[in-house]
Amino acid sequence: MHFIKHLFLFTKNNFKQLQRKWLTLPLLLLFPVILITLIAVIAVSIVSPEDQKPIYVGLVDLDKSEETEMVLDMIDKSSQLGSYIQIKKVTKKQATEQIENQLSAYVTFPEGFTKSLYNGNQVSLHITGNPNRRTESYVVKELLDSIARHIRSSQANILTINYYAKQLTIDNEVRQDMLFNQFTNFLVYTVGKDKIIDEEKITNNATNSPIHYYGLAGWFTIITIWLLAFYSFFTKDEEYRIMDRMRLYGVTQIRQLLAKISSTCIVTCICAGITLFIFTNLMEITLFGEDYLRIAIIIILYNIAFLFGLAILETVISGQKVRLLAQSLYTFLSLVVSGAIIPTLYFPIYVQELLPYSFSFESFHWLQEVIINGRFYADYVPLTLLTAASALLLLGISMWRERVNT
């Protein structure tokens, strides 16, 4: 009962202190907003991706057979190549003229290609690249390897069928039709079984939607700075002089710390709610009532976990300047780990494997999922466990500190 009474007493005292300093409150609130907004605008202007131009590849058919015409038509109309590669059939003359300015490369089916294929001779495709687009040639090479894979797969089977068909009394035209059907079946099988070009998509909100990402990162950073600012604001230097006298009345340091955490969390959550409404309207992000509830839970858990970290540093470090420096470094480290400053996708793999153990990373990750990616759920379990672990750590260190002081 005395614990709750003291908690309310110190919390009320903190709000009175905030009320007395109301003239400096606007500066405390607006300075992080202005600073982070300028940084976010600079970051967005730097990382905004340019429009990607597709790779244009030409297909030249010198064989002019029915088989090669079918291969070119299927590749030309295939949707498996994606929007990044545009393939079109061209003549040899057109390919020669366009290789300098339009085409990145062109692939040539040589004369006698089908005849060599049916007779078991080695077949090859010729690729001519644009010397000014060396990087894009690797993509075209992958395309050529995929076509060659089909040729190797179908040629072995076609030769087997052709060999045994010659042993039978089958008309030559019928045998050619049989080989053509086998070629067609393998073409459909190969193109349908595997993608001509393997694509791997990794979602990177920093480049896919940089305005939304860095807007959210700026909002998250502002909240973190507010937490440090209000916590430092509620920390009075004279507390350490009268600490012994407070203990005579049964007031422990943990009660004052929890009151300070409660006051900071309440004020920051109110400011965060107001700025979130402004942020979503400026970015034209549509959120529903359940989304706001998810965001509120994430922010509250993050605020509490972050404030527990500040309280632990205050308990361990007694010097005011050293404590403030440690808390500032802790704030900066939390922002870096979260991905609000540098997207976590650019971190080394071994660092990314450790990030789920950070409360700031979990918080910012699920804020991205709900606000930017439009998720209809959020996993609160890891963040709750990390917050509970921070609370137990603070309680243990505080009890140890009380024993040492007494």
Coordinates of C-alpha atoms in Angstrom, one line a residue:
M1 CA 0.0 0.0 0.0
H2 CA 2.8 2.4 0.9
F3 CA 4.5 1.5 -2.4
I4 CA 1.5 2.6 -4.5
K5 CA 1.1 5.7 -2.3
H6 CA 4.7 6.7 -2.8
L7 CA 4.4 6.0 -6.5
F8 CA 1.5 8.3 -7.0
L9 CA 3.1 11.0 -4.9
F10 CA 6.3 11.1 -6.9
T11 CA 4.4 10.9 -10.2
K12 CA 2.2 13.8 -9.1
N13 CA 5.3 15.7 -8.1
N14 CA 6.9 15.1 -11.6
F15 CA 3.8 16.5 -13.3
K16 CA 3.9 19.6 -11.1
Q17 CA 7.5 20.1 -12.1
L18 CA 6.6 19.8 -15.7
Q19 CA 3.8 22.3 -15.2
R20 CA 6.2 24.8 -13.6
K21 CA 8.5 24.5 -16.6
W22 CA 5.8 24.9 -19.2
L23 CA 7.7 27.8 -21.0
T24 CA 10.6 25.5 -22.0
L25 CA 8.3 22.6 -22.9
P26 CA 7.7 23.7 -26.5
L27 CA 11.4 23.9 -27.1
L28 CA 11.8 20.4 -25.7
L29 CA 9.2 19.1 -28.0
L30 CA 9.9 20.9 -31.2
F31 CA 13.7 20.7 -31.3
P32 CA 13.9 16.9 -32.0
V33 CA 11.1 17.2 -34.5
I34 CA 12.8 19.9 -36.5
L35 CA 16.2 18.2 -36.3
I36 CA 15.0 14.7 -37.3
T37 CA 12.7 16.1 -40.1
L38 CA 15.7 17.8 -41.7
I39 CA 17.8 14.6 -41.4
A40 CA 15.0 12.5 -42.9
V41 CA 14.5 14.8 -45.8
I42 CA 18.2 14.6 -46.6
A43 CA 18.2 10.8 -46.3
V44 CA 15.2 10.4 -48.6
S45 CA 16.7 12.6 -51.2
I46 CA 19.9 10.6 -51.2
V47 CA 18.5 7.0 -51.2
S48 CA 15.5 7.6 -53.4
P49 CA 16.0 5.0 -56.2
E50 CA 16.1 6.1 -59.8
D51 CA 13.8 4.6 -62.4
Q52 CA 15.2 1.3 -63.5
K53 CA 15.4 0.9 -67.2
P54 CA 14.8 -2.7 -68.5
I55 CA 17.4 -4.7 -70.3
Y56 CA 16.6 -5.1 -73.9
V57 CA 17.7 -8.4 -75.5
G58 CA 17.3 -9.2 -79.2
L59 CA 16.7 -12.7 -80.6
V60 CA 18.0 -13.3 -84.2
D61 CA 16.9 -16.5 -86.0
L62 CA 19.2 -17.4 -88.9
D63 CA 17.9 -21.0 -89.0
K64 CA 14.4 -20.0 -90.0
S65 CA 13.0 -23.5 -89.0
E66 CA 9.7 -24.2 -87.4
E67 CA 11.4 -25.3 -84.2
T68 CA 13.4 -22.1 -83.7
E69 CA 10.4 -20.0 -84.6
M70 CA 8.4 -21.7 -81.8
V71 CA 11.3 -21.3 -79.3
L72 CA 11.5 -17.6 -80.1
D73 CA 7.8 -17.0 -79.9
M74 CA 7.6 -18.8 -76.5
I75 CA 10.5 -16.8 -75.1
D76 CA 9.2 -13.6 -76.5
K77 CA 5.8 -14.0 -74.9
S78 CA 7.0 -15.6 -71.7
S79 CA 5.9 -13.8 -68.5
Q80 CA 8.6 -15.5 -66.4
L81 CA 11.2 -13.0 -67.5
G82 CA 9.7 -10.2 -65.4
S83 CA 9.5 -6.6 -66.3
Y84 CA 13.2 -6.0 -65.9
I85 CA 14.1 -7.9 -69.1
Q86 CA 12.4 -7.1 -72.4
I87 CA 13.0 -9.6 -75.2
K88 CA 12.1 -9.1 -78.9
K89 CA 12.7 -10.8 -82.2
V90 CA 14.9 -8.8 -84.6
T91 CA 16.7 -9.4 -87.8
K92 CA 20.4 -9.6 -88.1
K93 CA 20.5 -6.1 -89.6
Q94 CA 18.3 -4.6 -86.9
A95 CA 20.4 -6.3 -84.2
T96 CA 23.6 -4.9 -85.6
E97 CA 22.2 -1.4 -85.8
Q98 CA 20.6 -1.4 -82.3
I99 CA 23.4 -3.0 -80.3
E100 CA 25.2 0.3 -79.9
N101 CA 22.3 2.3 -78.3
Q102 CA 19.2 0.2 -77.6
L103 CA 20.1 -3.5 -77.1
S104 CA 22.2 -4.8 -74.2
A105 CA 22.9 -7.9 -76.2
Y106 CA 21.4 -10.2 -78.8
V107 CA 21.3 -14.0 -79.1
T108 CA 21.7 -15.6 -82.5
F109 CA 20.3 -19.0 -83.5
P110 CA 22.9 -20.1 -86.3
E111 CA 22.0 -21.6 -89.6
G112 CA 21.5 -25.4 -89.5
F113 CA 20.7 -25.3 -85.8
T114 CA 17.7 -27.7 -86.0
K115 CA 19.5 -30.1 -88.4
S116 CA 22.5 -30.3 -86.0
L117 CA 20.1 -30.8 -83.1
Y118 CA 18.4 -33.8 -84.7
N119 CA 21.6 -35.4 -86.0
G120 CA 23.4 -35.3 -82.7
N121 CA 25.9 -32.6 -83.6
Q122 CA 27.0 -30.0 -81.1
V123 CA 24.8 -27.0 -81.2
S124 CA 25.6 -23.6 -79.7
L125 CA 24.0 -20.2 -79.5
H126 CA 26.0 -17.0 -80.2
I127 CA 25.7 -14.0 -77.9
T128 CA 26.8 -10.5 -78.9
G129 CA 27.0 -8.0 -76.0
N130 CA 27.1 -4.3 -75.8
P131 CA 30.6 -3.3 -74.5
N132 CA 29.1 -0.2 -72.8
R133 CA 26.8 -2.4 -70.6
R134 CA 29.0 -5.0 -69.1
T135 CA 26.9 -5.6 -66.0
E136 CA 23.8 -6.3 -67.9
S137 CA 25.6 -9.0 -69.9
Y138 CA 25.6 -11.3 -66.9
V139 CA 21.8 -11.2 -66.8
V140 CA 21.7 -12.0 -70.5
K141 CA 24.2 -14.9 -69.9
E142 CA 21.8 -16.4 -67.4
L143 CA 19.1 -16.3 -70.0
L144 CA 21.4 -18.0 -72.5
D145 CA 22.3 -20.7 -70.0
S146 CA 18.6 -21.4 -69.4
I147 CA 18.0 -21.8 -73.2
A148 CA 21.1 -24.1 -73.4
R149 CA 19.8 -26.2 -70.5
H150 CA 16.6 -26.8 -72.5
I151 CA 18.7 -27.8 -75.6
R152 CA 20.8 -30.3 -73.6
S153 CA 17.7 -31.8 -72.0
S154 CA 15.8 -32.2 -75.3
Q155 CA 18.6 -33.2 -77.5
A156 CA 19.5 -36.4 -75.6
N157 CA 15.9 -37.7 -75.7
I158 CA 15.4 -36.7 -79.3
L159 CA 18.5 -38.5 -80.4
T160 CA 17.3 -41.7 -78.6
I161 CA 13.9 -41.5 -80.3
N162 CA 15.5 -40.8 -83.7
Y163 CA 17.9 -43.7 -83.4
Y164 CA 15.2 -46.3 -82.7
A165 CA 12.7 -44.7 -85.2
K166 CA 15.3 -45.3 -87.9
Q167 CA 15.4 -49.0 -87.0
L168 CA 11.6 -49.2 -87.8
T169 CA 9.8 -49.0 -91.1
I170 CA 8.5 -45.5 -90.5
D171 CA 8.1 -42.9 -93.1
N172 CA 10.7 -40.1 -93.0
E173 CA 7.9 -37.4 -92.7
V174 CA 6.2 -39.3 -89.9
R175 CA 9.6 -39.6 -88.1
Q176 CA 10.2 -35.9 -88.4
D177 CA 6.8 -35.1 -87.0
M178 CA 7.5 -37.4 -84.1
L179 CA 10.8 -35.6 -83.4
F180 CA 9.1 -32.2 -83.6
N181 CA 6.4 -33.3 -81.1
Q182 CA 9.1 -34.5 -78.8
F183 CA 10.9 -31.2 -79.1
T184 CA 7.7 -29.3 -78.4
N185 CA 6.9 -31.4 -75.3
F186 CA 10.4 -30.8 -73.8
L187 CA 10.2 -27.1 -74.6
V188 CA 6.9 -26.8 -72.7
Y189 CA 8.2 -29.0 -69.9
T190 CA 11.4 -27.0 -69.4
V191 CA 9.8 -23.6 -69.6
G192 CA 7.0 -24.6 -67.3
K193 CA 9.1 -26.5 -64.8
D194 CA 11.7 -23.8 -64.0
K195 CA 11.8 -20.1 -64.3
I196 CA 13.9 -18.9 -67.1
I197 CA 15.5 -16.4 -64.8
D198 CA 15.5 -17.1 -61.0
E199 CA 14.4 -14.0 -59.1
E200 CA 14.7 -13.4 -55.3
K201 CA 12.9 -10.5 -53.8
I202 CA 13.9 -9.1 -50.5
T203 CA 11.7 -6.4 -49.1
N204 CA 13.6 -3.3 -48.4
N205 CA 11.3 -0.5 -47.3
A206 CA 14.2 2.0 -47.3
T207 CA 14.3 1.8 -51.1
N208 CA 10.9 0.5 -52.0
S209 CA 9.1 3.3 -50.1
P210 CA 11.8 5.6 -48.8
I211 CA 9.4 8.5 -47.9
H212 CA 7.3 6.2 -45.7
Y213 CA 10.3 4.4 -44.2
Y214 CA 12.3 7.5 -43.3
G215 CA 9.2 9.2 -42.1
L216 CA 8.5 6.4 -39.8
A217 CA 12.1 6.2 -38.8
G218 CA 12.1 10.0 -38.0
W219 CA 8.9 9.6 -35.9
F220 CA 10.5 6.6 -34.0
T221 CA 13.7 8.6 -33.4
I222 CA 11.8 11.6 -32.1
I223 CA 9.9 9.4 -29.6
T224 CA 13.3 8.0 -28.5
I225 CA 14.8 11.4 -28.0
W226 CA 11.7 12.6 -26.1
L227 CA 12.1 9.6 -23.8
L228 CA 15.6 10.6 -23.0
A229 CA 14.8 14.3 -22.7
F230 CA 11.8 13.9 -20.4
Y231 CA 13.6 11.3 -18.3
S232 CA 16.5 13.7 -17.8
F233 CA 14.1 16.5 -17.2
F234 CA 12.4 14.6 -14.3
T235 CA 15.8 13.7 -12.8
K236 CA 16.8 16.2 -10.2
D237 CA 20.4 16.6 -9.0
E238 CA 19.4 17.2 -5.5
E239 CA 17.9 13.7 -5.3
Y240 CA 21.2 12.2 -4.4
R241 CA 21.8 14.6 -1.5
I242 CA 18.6 13.7 0.3
M243 CA 18.6 10.0 -0.6
D244 CA 19.7 9.0 2.9
R245 CA 16.9 11.1 4.4
M246 CA 14.3 9.5 2.1
R247 CA 15.3 6.1 3.2
L248 CA 14.4 7.0 6.8
Y249 CA 10.8 7.3 5.6
G250 CA 10.9 4.0 3.9
V251 CA 11.3 5.4 0.4
T252 CA 13.5 3.3 -1.8
Q253 CA 15.1 4.3 -5.1
I254 CA 13.1 1.9 -7.1
R255 CA 9.9 3.7 -6.2
Q256 CA 11.3 7.0 -7.5
L257 CA 12.5 5.4 -10.6
L258 CA 9.2 3.8 -11.4
A259 CA 7.4 7.1 -10.8
K260 CA 9.9 8.8 -13.2
I261 CA 9.3 6.0 -15.7
S262 CA 5.5 6.3 -15.4
S263 CA 5.6 10.1 -15.9
T264 CA 7.9 10.0 -18.9
C265 CA 6.0 7.2 -20.5
I266 CA 2.6 9.0 -20.1
V267 CA 3.9 12.3 -21.5
T268 CA 5.8 10.7 -24.4
C269 CA 2.8 8.5 -25.4
I270 CA 0.5 11.5 -25.6
C271 CA 3.0 13.4 -27.8
A272 CA 3.6 10.2 -29.9
G273 CA -0.2 9.9 -30.5
I274 CA -0.5 13.4 -31.7
T275 CA 2.6 13.2 -34.0
L276 CA 1.4 9.8 -35.3
F277 CA -1.9 11.4 -36.4
I278 CA 0.1 14.2 -38.2
F279 CA 2.5 11.7 -39.7
T280 CA -0.2 9.4 -41.2
N281 CA -2.0 12.3 -42.7
L282 CA 1.1 13.8 -44.3
M283 CA 2.1 10.5 -45.7
E284 CA -1.4 9.6 -46.7
I285 CA -1.3 6.3 -44.9
T286 CA -4.6 4.7 -44.1
L287 CA -4.9 3.1 -40.7
F288 CA -7.9 1.5 -38.9
G289 CA -8.8 1.4 -35.3
E290 CA -7.2 -2.0 -34.7
D291 CA -4.0 -0.7 -36.3
Y292 CA -3.8 2.2 -33.9
L293 CA -4.3 -0.3 -31.0
R294 CA -1.4 -2.4 -32.3
I295 CA 0.8 0.7 -32.7
A296 CA -0.1 1.9 -29.2
I297 CA 0.8 -1.5 -27.6
I298 CA 4.1 -1.6 -29.5
I299 CA 5.0 2.0 -28.5
I300 CA 4.1 1.5 -24.8
L301 CA 6.2 -1.7 -24.6
Y302 CA 9.1 0.0 -26.3
N303 CA 8.9 3.1 -24.1
I304 CA 8.8 1.0 -20.9
A305 CA 11.7 -1.2 -22.1
F306 CA 13.8 1.8 -23.1
L307 CA 13.1 3.6 -19.9
F308 CA 14.1 0.6 -17.9
G309 CA 17.4 0.7 -19.6
L310 CA 17.9 4.4 -18.6
A311 CA 16.9 3.6 -15.1
I312 CA 19.5 0.7 -14.9
L313 CA 22.2 3.1 -16.0
E314 CA 21.1 5.7 -13.5
T315 CA 21.2 3.0 -10.7
V316 CA 24.7 1.8 -11.7
I317 CA 26.3 5.2 -12.5
S318 CA 26.2 7.9 -9.8
G319 CA 28.1 10.6 -11.6
Q320 CA 25.7 13.0 -13.4
K321 CA 27.9 13.8 -16.4
V322 CA 29.1 10.2 -16.9
R323 CA 25.5 8.9 -16.4
L324 CA 24.1 11.3 -19.0
L325 CA 26.9 10.3 -21.5
A326 CA 26.1 6.6 -20.9
Q327 CA 22.4 7.2 -21.4
S328 CA 23.1 9.2 -24.6
L329 CA 25.2 6.4 -26.0
Y330 CA 22.6 3.9 -25.0
T331 CA 20.0 5.9 -26.9
F332 CA 22.1 6.1 -30.0
L333 CA 22.9 2.4 -29.9
S334 CA 19.2 1.6 -29.5
L335 CA 18.4 3.7 -32.6
V336 CA 21.2 2.1 -34.7
V337 CA 20.1 -1.5 -33.7
S338 CA 16.5 -0.7 -34.5
G339 CA 17.2 0.2 -38.1
A340 CA 15.8 3.7 -37.8
I341 CA 19.2 5.2 -38.8
I342 CA 20.7 2.5 -41.0
P343 CA 18.4 -0.2 -42.4
T344 CA 19.2 -3.5 -40.8
L345 CA 19.4 -5.1 -44.3
Y346 CA 22.8 -3.6 -44.7
F347 CA 24.2 -5.1 -41.5
P348 CA 26.4 -8.2 -41.6
I349 CA 24.6 -11.5 -41.4
Y350 CA 26.0 -12.4 -38.0
V351 CA 24.7 -9.1 -36.6
Q352 CA 21.3 -9.6 -38.2
E353 CA 21.0 -12.9 -36.4
L354 CA 21.4 -11.1 -33.0
L355 CA 18.9 -8.3 -33.8
P356 CA 15.7 -10.2 -32.7
Y357 CA 17.1 -10.1 -29.1
S358 CA 16.9 -6.3 -29.2
F359 CA 13.6 -4.6 -28.0
S360 CA 14.3 -1.6 -30.3
F361 CA 14.6 -3.8 -33.3
E362 CA 11.4 -5.7 -32.5
S363 CA 9.5 -2.5 -32.0
F364 CA 10.6 -0.8 -35.2
H365 CA 10.2 -4.0 -37.2
W366 CA 6.6 -4.4 -36.2
L367 CA 5.9 -0.7 -36.7
Q368 CA 7.0 -1.1 -40.2
E369 CA 4.9 -4.2 -40.7
V370 CA 1.7 -2.5 -39.4
I371 CA 2.2 1.0 -40.8
I372 CA 4.0 0.5 -44.1
N373 CA 3.3 -3.1 -45.0
G374 CA -0.3 -3.1 -43.8
R375 CA -0.1 -6.2 -41.6
F376 CA -3.2 -7.1 -39.7
Y377 CA -1.4 -8.6 -36.8
A378 CA 1.7 -8.0 -34.6
D379 CA 3.7 -10.4 -32.5
Y380 CA 4.0 -8.9 -29.0
V381 CA 5.5 -11.9 -27.3
P382 CA 9.2 -11.2 -28.0
L383 CA 8.9 -7.5 -27.1
T384 CA 6.9 -8.4 -23.9
L385 CA 9.6 -10.9 -22.8
L386 CA 12.4 -8.4 -23.4
T387 CA 10.5 -5.8 -21.4
A388 CA 9.9 -8.2 -18.6
A389 CA 13.6 -9.1 -18.6
S390 CA 14.5 -5.4 -18.4
A391 CA 12.1 -5.0 -15.4
L392 CA 13.6 -8.0 -13.6
L393 CA 17.1 -6.7 -14.3
L394 CA 16.3 -3.2 -13.0
L395 CA 14.6 -4.7 -9.8
G396 CA 17.7 -6.9 -9.1
I397 CA 20.2 -4.1 -9.6
S398 CA 18.1 -1.7 -7.5
M399 CA 17.9 -4.2 -4.6
W400 CA 21.6 -4.8 -4.8
R401 CA 22.3 -1.1 -4.8
E402 CA 20.1 -0.6 -1.8
R403 CA 22.0 -3.2 0.2
V404 CA 25.3 -1.7 -0.8
N405 CA 24.2 1.8 0.2
T406 CA 22.9 0.6 3.6

